Amino acid sequence: MAVVDDVAVAPVTLLRTPDQILGPFYPVQQKPVLTGDLTRSGRAQGTVLHLSGRVLTSAGTPVARARVEIWQANAAGRYAHPNDGNPTPLDPNFDGFAITTTDEQGRYTFKTVVPAAYPAGPGRMRPAHIHFKVIGEREELVTQMYFAGEEWNDRDPWLQSARRKDALIVSLHDAPDEPGAKATTFDLVLAYG
Ligand SMILES: [Fe+2]
């Protein structure tokens, strides 16, 4: 008689992505981009960034149909938000707010630009970052994604107070099919999805 052993599969245990503050520039008046392209087909100023990733549970299961929102400053450090007093001009070809939905594999993609750091009070700068809000079936996550090597990272109280700040920092690489553009991956982990 053939004996088939049960194979114990170790559960994948991912830690929930650290939460970050919503901040003062969550869009309230602006309509979100629903196509995933915040650059008006690459016409926005700055370096195009192909940003993608997955939404996962702590067990490593993809979260399909999660709502993923991003909002960010433009390539000069200005938000299209009435609270932003930064005199740096808006870019008419950049939409700083987009919403998408993950596919069956939990994947999302955006085409945006690399944001700039911006002033956040006297003598203080916030390092370049992109805000995320993720809504799964059972929970929400609000966080921020930062860029490796940015000079203000080490002095930012929000990044520095994150429990696992490395989980919030990405590195950029050259986009394979678009000269001059960058790409990066940022996975978001919810506890239960
Ligand atoms: Fe911000």
PDB file of C-alpha atoms and ligand atoms in Angstrom:
ATOM      1  CA  MET A   1       0.000   0.000   0.000  1.00  0.00           C
ATOM      2  CA  ALA A   2       1.388   3.360  -0.902  1.00  0.00           C
ATOM      3  CA  VAL A   3       1.831   5.683   1.938  1.00  0.00           C
ATOM      4  CA  VAL A   4       1.474   9.340   1.284  1.00  0.00           C
ATOM      5  CA  ASP A   5       2.823  11.548   3.996  1.00  0.00           C
ATOM      6  CA  ASP A   6       1.007  14.698   4.876  1.00  0.00           C
ATOM      7  CA  VAL A   7       3.177  17.641   3.971  1.00  0.00           C
ATOM      8  CA  ALA A   8       3.101  20.375   6.537  1.00  0.00           C
ATOM      9  CA  VAL A   9       3.144  23.712   4.793  1.00  0.00           C
ATOM     10  CA  ALA A  10       4.540  26.430   6.983  1.00  0.00           C
ATOM     11  CA  PRO A  11       2.272  29.478   7.018  1.00  0.00           C
ATOM     12  CA  VAL A  12       3.689  32.615   5.520  1.00  0.00           C
ATOM     13  CA  THR A  13       3.601  35.311   8.152  1.00  0.00           C
ATOM     14  CA  LEU A  14       3.999  38.817   6.844  1.00  0.00           C
ATOM     15  CA  LEU A  15       3.816  41.754   9.192  1.00  0.00           C
ATOM     16  CA  ARG A  16       1.142  44.339   8.595  1.00  0.00           C
ATOM     17  CA  THR A  17       2.530  47.381   6.807  1.00  0.00           C
ATOM     18  CA  PRO A  18       3.147  50.112   9.405  1.00  0.00           C
ATOM     19  CA  ASP A  19       0.484  52.783   9.588  1.00  0.00           C
ATOM     20  CA  GLN A  20       1.361  56.425   8.975  1.00  0.00           C
ATOM     21  CA  ILE A  21      -0.633  59.609   9.454  1.00  0.00           C
ATOM     22  CA  LEU A  22      -3.189  60.660   6.854  1.00  0.00           C
ATOM     23  CA  GLY A  23      -1.651  64.141   6.827  1.00  0.00           C
ATOM     24  CA  PRO A  24      -3.218  67.491   5.916  1.00  0.00           C
ATOM     25  CA  PHE A  25      -3.408  66.988   2.153  1.00  0.00           C
ATOM     26  CA  TYR A  26      -5.821  64.104   1.694  1.00  0.00           C
ATOM     27  CA  PRO A  27      -7.822  65.213  -1.354  1.00  0.00           C
ATOM     28  CA  VAL A  28     -11.221  66.628  -0.539  1.00  0.00           C
ATOM     29  CA  GLN A  29     -12.088  68.603  -3.663  1.00  0.00           C
ATOM     30  CA  GLN A  30     -10.130  66.854  -6.358  1.00  0.00           C
ATOM     31  CA  LYS A  31     -11.536  64.114  -8.555  1.00  0.00           C
ATOM     32  CA  PRO A  32      -9.348  61.013  -8.575  1.00  0.00           C
ATOM     33  CA  VAL A  33      -7.764  59.568 -11.679  1.00  0.00           C
ATOM     34  CA  LEU A  34      -9.361  56.181 -12.338  1.00  0.00           C
ATOM     35  CA  THR A  35      -7.121  55.021 -15.205  1.00  0.00           C
ATOM     36  CA  GLY A  36      -3.990  54.590 -13.082  1.00  0.00           C
ATOM     37  CA  ASP A  37      -2.132  57.281 -15.090  1.00  0.00           C
ATOM     38  CA  LEU A  38      -1.502  60.465 -13.087  1.00  0.00           C
ATOM     39  CA  THR A  39       0.882  61.919 -15.692  1.00  0.00           C
ATOM     40  CA  ARG A  40      -1.544  62.723 -18.524  1.00  0.00           C
ATOM     41  CA  SER A  41       0.238  60.207 -20.727  1.00  0.00           C
ATOM     42  CA  GLY A  42       3.715  61.200 -19.619  1.00  0.00           C
ATOM     43  CA  ARG A  43       3.299  64.958 -20.070  1.00  0.00           C
ATOM     44  CA  ALA A  44       3.722  65.743 -16.364  1.00  0.00           C
ATOM     45  CA  GLN A  45       6.958  67.375 -15.242  1.00  0.00           C
ATOM     46  CA  GLY A  46       9.573  65.276 -13.537  1.00  0.00           C
ATOM     47  CA  THR A  47      10.631  61.648 -13.640  1.00  0.00           C
ATOM     48  CA  VAL A  48       7.914  59.199 -14.598  1.00  0.00           C
ATOM     49  CA  LEU A  49       7.512  56.456 -12.000  1.00  0.00           C
ATOM     50  CA  HIS A  50       5.857  53.126 -12.708  1.00  0.00           C
ATOM     51  CA  LEU A  51       4.607  52.122  -9.292  1.00  0.00           C
ATOM     52  CA  SER A  52       3.179  48.687  -8.741  1.00  0.00           C
ATOM     53  CA  GLY A  53       2.756  46.084  -6.073  1.00  0.00           C
ATOM     54  CA  ARG A  54       0.361  43.716  -4.405  1.00  0.00           C
ATOM     55  CA  VAL A  55      -1.999  43.847  -1.485  1.00  0.00           C
ATOM     56  CA  LEU A  56      -1.528  40.755   0.660  1.00  0.00           C
ATOM     57  CA  THR A  57      -2.733  39.326   3.919  1.00  0.00           C
ATOM     58  CA  SER A  58      -0.264  38.379   6.625  1.00  0.00           C
ATOM     59  CA  ALA A  59      -0.697  34.798   5.433  1.00  0.00           C
ATOM     60  CA  GLY A  60       0.563  35.876   2.008  1.00  0.00           C
ATOM     61  CA  THR A  61      -2.827  35.573   0.320  1.00  0.00           C
ATOM     62  CA  PRO A  62      -3.500  38.164  -2.403  1.00  0.00           C
ATOM     63  CA  VAL A  63      -6.312  40.571  -1.583  1.00  0.00           C
ATOM     64  CA  ALA A  64      -8.402  40.894  -4.726  1.00  0.00           C
ATOM     65  CA  ARG A  65     -10.649  43.903  -5.316  1.00  0.00           C
ATOM     66  CA  ALA A  66      -8.979  46.010  -2.630  1.00  0.00           C
ATOM     67  CA  ARG A  67      -9.315  49.739  -3.192  1.00  0.00           C
ATOM     68  CA  VAL A  68      -5.904  51.440  -3.423  1.00  0.00           C
ATOM     69  CA  GLU A  69      -5.690  55.228  -3.272  1.00  0.00           C
ATOM     70  CA  ILE A  70      -2.550  57.309  -3.686  1.00  0.00           C
ATOM     71  CA  TRP A  71      -2.037  61.045  -3.324  1.00  0.00           C
ATOM     72  CA  GLN A  72       1.197  62.975  -3.528  1.00  0.00           C
ATOM     73  CA  ALA A  73       3.038  66.212  -4.258  1.00  0.00           C
ATOM     74  CA  ASN A  74       4.168  66.907  -7.807  1.00  0.00           C
ATOM     75  CA  ALA A  75       7.779  66.819  -9.006  1.00  0.00           C
ATOM     76  CA  ALA A  76       8.353  70.257  -7.460  1.00  0.00           C
ATOM     77  CA  GLY A  77       6.870  69.409  -4.056  1.00  0.00           C
ATOM     78  CA  ARG A  78       3.394  70.944  -4.372  1.00  0.00           C
ATOM     79  CA  TYR A  79       0.047  69.313  -3.600  1.00  0.00           C
ATOM     80  CA  ALA A  80      -3.085  70.237  -5.503  1.00  0.00           C
ATOM     81  CA  HIS A  81      -4.793  70.925  -2.187  1.00  0.00           C
ATOM     82  CA  PRO A  82      -6.167  74.165  -0.750  1.00  0.00           C
ATOM     83  CA  ASN A  83      -4.202  73.653   2.493  1.00  0.00           C
ATOM     84  CA  ASP A  84      -0.852  73.605   0.725  1.00  0.00           C
ATOM     85  CA  GLY A  85       0.722  77.039   1.097  1.00  0.00           C
ATOM     86  CA  ASN A  86       3.887  76.075  -0.759  1.00  0.00           C
ATOM     87  CA  PRO A  87       4.389  78.789  -3.448  1.00  0.00           C
ATOM     88  CA  THR A  88       5.883  76.230  -5.825  1.00  0.00           C
ATOM     89  CA  PRO A  89       3.537  76.073  -8.847  1.00  0.00           C
ATOM     90  CA  LEU A  90       1.116  73.327  -9.646  1.00  0.00           C
ATOM     91  CA  ASP A  91       1.743  71.239 -12.731  1.00  0.00           C
ATOM     92  CA  PRO A  92      -1.347  71.352 -14.986  1.00  0.00           C
ATOM     93  CA  ASN A  93      -0.381  67.973 -16.410  1.00  0.00           C
ATOM     94  CA  PHE A  94      -0.115  66.184 -13.112  1.00  0.00           C
ATOM     95  CA  ASP A  95      -3.009  64.716 -11.172  1.00  0.00           C
ATOM     96  CA  GLY A  96      -1.860  63.990  -7.655  1.00  0.00           C
ATOM     97  CA  PHE A  97      -4.714  61.673  -6.688  1.00  0.00           C
ATOM     98  CA  ALA A  98      -5.724  58.287  -8.076  1.00  0.00           C
ATOM     99  CA  ILE A  99      -7.788  55.286  -7.101  1.00  0.00           C
ATOM    100  CA  THR A 100      -7.580  51.791  -8.471  1.00  0.00           C
ATOM    101  CA  THR A 101      -8.677  48.286  -7.545  1.00  0.00           C
ATOM    102  CA  THR A 102      -6.483  45.226  -7.192  1.00  0.00           C
ATOM    103  CA  ASP A 103      -6.908  42.349  -9.608  1.00  0.00           C
ATOM    104  CA  GLU A 104      -7.399  38.684  -8.712  1.00  0.00           C
ATOM    105  CA  GLN A 105      -3.700  38.391  -7.823  1.00  0.00           C
ATOM    106  CA  GLY A 106      -3.925  41.416  -5.540  1.00  0.00           C
ATOM    107  CA  ARG A 107      -1.929  43.585  -7.952  1.00  0.00           C
ATOM    108  CA  TYR A 108      -2.202  47.313  -8.535  1.00  0.00           C
ATOM    109  CA  THR A 109      -0.311  49.646 -10.895  1.00  0.00           C
ATOM    110  CA  PHE A 110       0.030  53.407 -11.223  1.00  0.00           C
ATOM    111  CA  LYS A 111       1.947  55.637 -13.593  1.00  0.00           C
ATOM    112  CA  THR A 112       2.969  58.732 -11.694  1.00  0.00           C
ATOM    113  CA  VAL A 113       6.054  60.914 -11.144  1.00  0.00           C
ATOM    114  CA  VAL A 114       8.702  60.890  -8.440  1.00  0.00           C
ATOM    115  CA  PRO A 115       7.544  63.547  -5.956  1.00  0.00           C
ATOM    116  CA  ALA A 116       9.855  66.115  -4.397  1.00  0.00           C
ATOM    117  CA  ALA A 117      10.432  66.909  -0.753  1.00  0.00           C
ATOM    118  CA  TYR A 118       8.426  69.885   0.498  1.00  0.00           C
ATOM    119  CA  PRO A 119       8.523  72.396   3.358  1.00  0.00           C
ATOM    120  CA  ALA A 120       6.541  71.349   6.417  1.00  0.00           C
ATOM    121  CA  GLY A 121       7.139  74.270   8.755  1.00  0.00           C
ATOM    122  CA  PRO A 122       9.976  76.601   9.654  1.00  0.00           C
ATOM    123  CA  GLY A 123      13.290  74.933   8.907  1.00  0.00           C
ATOM    124  CA  ARG A 124      11.667  71.576   8.324  1.00  0.00           C
ATOM    125  CA  MET A 125      11.207  69.499   5.200  1.00  0.00           C
ATOM    126  CA  ARG A 126       9.249  66.350   4.568  1.00  0.00           C
ATOM    127  CA  PRO A 127      11.179  63.853   2.462  1.00  0.00           C
ATOM    128  CA  ALA A 128       9.663  62.769  -0.830  1.00  0.00           C
ATOM    129  CA  HIS A 129       6.848  60.289  -0.223  1.00  0.00           C
ATOM    130  CA  ILE A 130       3.603  58.946  -1.657  1.00  0.00           C
ATOM    131  CA  HIS A 131       0.542  58.516   0.548  1.00  0.00           C
ATOM    132  CA  PHE A 132      -1.471  55.303   0.357  1.00  0.00           C
ATOM    133  CA  LYS A 133      -4.897  54.367   1.621  1.00  0.00           C
ATOM    134  CA  VAL A 134      -5.931  50.745   1.158  1.00  0.00           C
ATOM    135  CA  ILE A 135      -9.410  49.430   1.832  1.00  0.00           C
ATOM    136  CA  GLY A 136      -9.763  45.675   1.943  1.00  0.00           C
ATOM    137  CA  GLU A 137     -12.783  43.621   2.885  1.00  0.00           C
ATOM    138  CA  ARG A 138     -12.031  43.710   6.584  1.00  0.00           C
ATOM    139  CA  GLU A 139      -9.669  46.576   7.283  1.00  0.00           C
ATOM    140  CA  GLU A 140      -8.151  49.825   6.122  1.00  0.00           C
ATOM    141  CA  LEU A 141      -4.532  50.879   6.041  1.00  0.00           C
ATOM    142  CA  VAL A 142      -3.180  54.417   5.711  1.00  0.00           C
ATOM    143  CA  THR A 143       0.544  54.717   5.169  1.00  0.00           C
ATOM    144  CA  GLN A 144       3.300  56.486   3.272  1.00  0.00           C
ATOM    145  CA  MET A 145       5.980  55.154   0.906  1.00  0.00           C
ATOM    146  CA  TYR A 146       9.441  56.742   0.978  1.00  0.00           C
ATOM    147  CA  PHE A 147      12.464  56.626  -1.338  1.00  0.00           C
ATOM    148  CA  ALA A 148      15.862  55.222  -0.391  1.00  0.00           C
ATOM    149  CA  GLY A 149      18.693  57.715  -0.252  1.00  0.00           C
ATOM    150  CA  GLU A 150      16.568  60.842   0.243  1.00  0.00           C
ATOM    151  CA  GLU A 151      18.455  63.338   2.363  1.00  0.00           C
ATOM    152  CA  TRP A 152      15.483  64.218   4.606  1.00  0.00           C
ATOM    153  CA  ASN A 153      14.572  60.631   5.477  1.00  0.00           C
ATOM    154  CA  ASP A 154      16.803  60.551   8.542  1.00  0.00           C
ATOM    155  CA  ARG A 155      15.194  63.687  10.006  1.00  0.00           C
ATOM    156  CA  ASP A 156      11.554  62.951   9.310  1.00  0.00           C
ATOM    157  CA  PRO A 157       9.643  62.306  12.537  1.00  0.00           C
ATOM    158  CA  TRP A 158       6.951  60.215  10.835  1.00  0.00           C
ATOM    159  CA  LEU A 159       9.321  57.912   9.009  1.00  0.00           C
ATOM    160  CA  GLN A 160      11.629  57.682  11.983  1.00  0.00           C
ATOM    161  CA  SER A 161       8.781  56.818  14.343  1.00  0.00           C
ATOM    162  CA  ALA A 162       7.564  53.940  12.161  1.00  0.00           C
ATOM    163  CA  ARG A 163       8.002  50.593  13.847  1.00  0.00           C
ATOM    164  CA  ARG A 164       9.623  49.069  10.783  1.00  0.00           C
ATOM    165  CA  LYS A 165      10.692  51.985   8.654  1.00  0.00           C
ATOM    166  CA  ASP A 166      12.493  49.748   6.170  1.00  0.00           C
ATOM    167  CA  ALA A 167       9.086  48.360   5.199  1.00  0.00           C
ATOM    168  CA  LEU A 168       8.125  51.848   3.989  1.00  0.00           C
ATOM    169  CA  ILE A 169      11.236  52.645   1.910  1.00  0.00           C
ATOM    170  CA  VAL A 170      11.609  51.590  -1.720  1.00  0.00           C
ATOM    171  CA  SER A 171      14.486  51.748  -4.170  1.00  0.00           C
ATOM    172  CA  LEU A 172      14.022  52.912  -7.743  1.00  0.00           C
ATOM    173  CA  HIS A 173      15.323  51.162 -10.815  1.00  0.00           C
ATOM    174  CA  ASP A 174      15.218  52.029 -14.503  1.00  0.00           C
ATOM    175  CA  ALA A 175      11.912  51.213 -16.162  1.00  0.00           C
ATOM    176  CA  PRO A 176      12.668  48.479 -18.704  1.00  0.00           C
ATOM    177  CA  ASP A 177      10.646  49.860 -21.610  1.00  0.00           C
ATOM    178  CA  GLU A 178      10.746  53.620 -21.102  1.00  0.00           C
ATOM    179  CA  PRO A 179      14.022  55.558 -21.301  1.00  0.00           C
ATOM    180  CA  GLY A 180      14.387  57.993 -18.423  1.00  0.00           C
ATOM    181  CA  ALA A 181      11.524  56.536 -16.429  1.00  0.00           C
ATOM    182  CA  LYS A 182      11.863  54.724 -13.122  1.00  0.00           C
ATOM    183  CA  ALA A 183      10.001  51.809 -11.623  1.00  0.00           C
ATOM    184  CA  THR A 184       9.490  50.382  -8.179  1.00  0.00           C
ATOM    185  CA  THR A 185       7.429  47.845  -6.269  1.00  0.00           C
ATOM    186  CA  PHE A 186       5.619  48.465  -3.008  1.00  0.00           C
ATOM    187  CA  ASP A 187       3.599  45.645  -1.480  1.00  0.00           C
ATOM    188  CA  LEU A 188       1.041  46.428   1.191  1.00  0.00           C
ATOM    189  CA  VAL A 189       0.186  43.920   3.875  1.00  0.00           C
ATOM    190  CA  LEU A 190      -3.128  43.867   5.689  1.00  0.00           C
ATOM    191  CA  ALA A 191      -3.554  41.545   8.657  1.00  0.00           C
ATOM    192  CA  TYR A 192      -6.645  39.744   7.341  1.00  0.00           C
ATOM    193  CA  GLY A 193      -7.402  41.434   4.052  1.00  0.00           C
TER     194      GLY A 193
HETATM  195 FE    FE B   1       2.573  64.287   2.213  1.00  0.00          FE
END
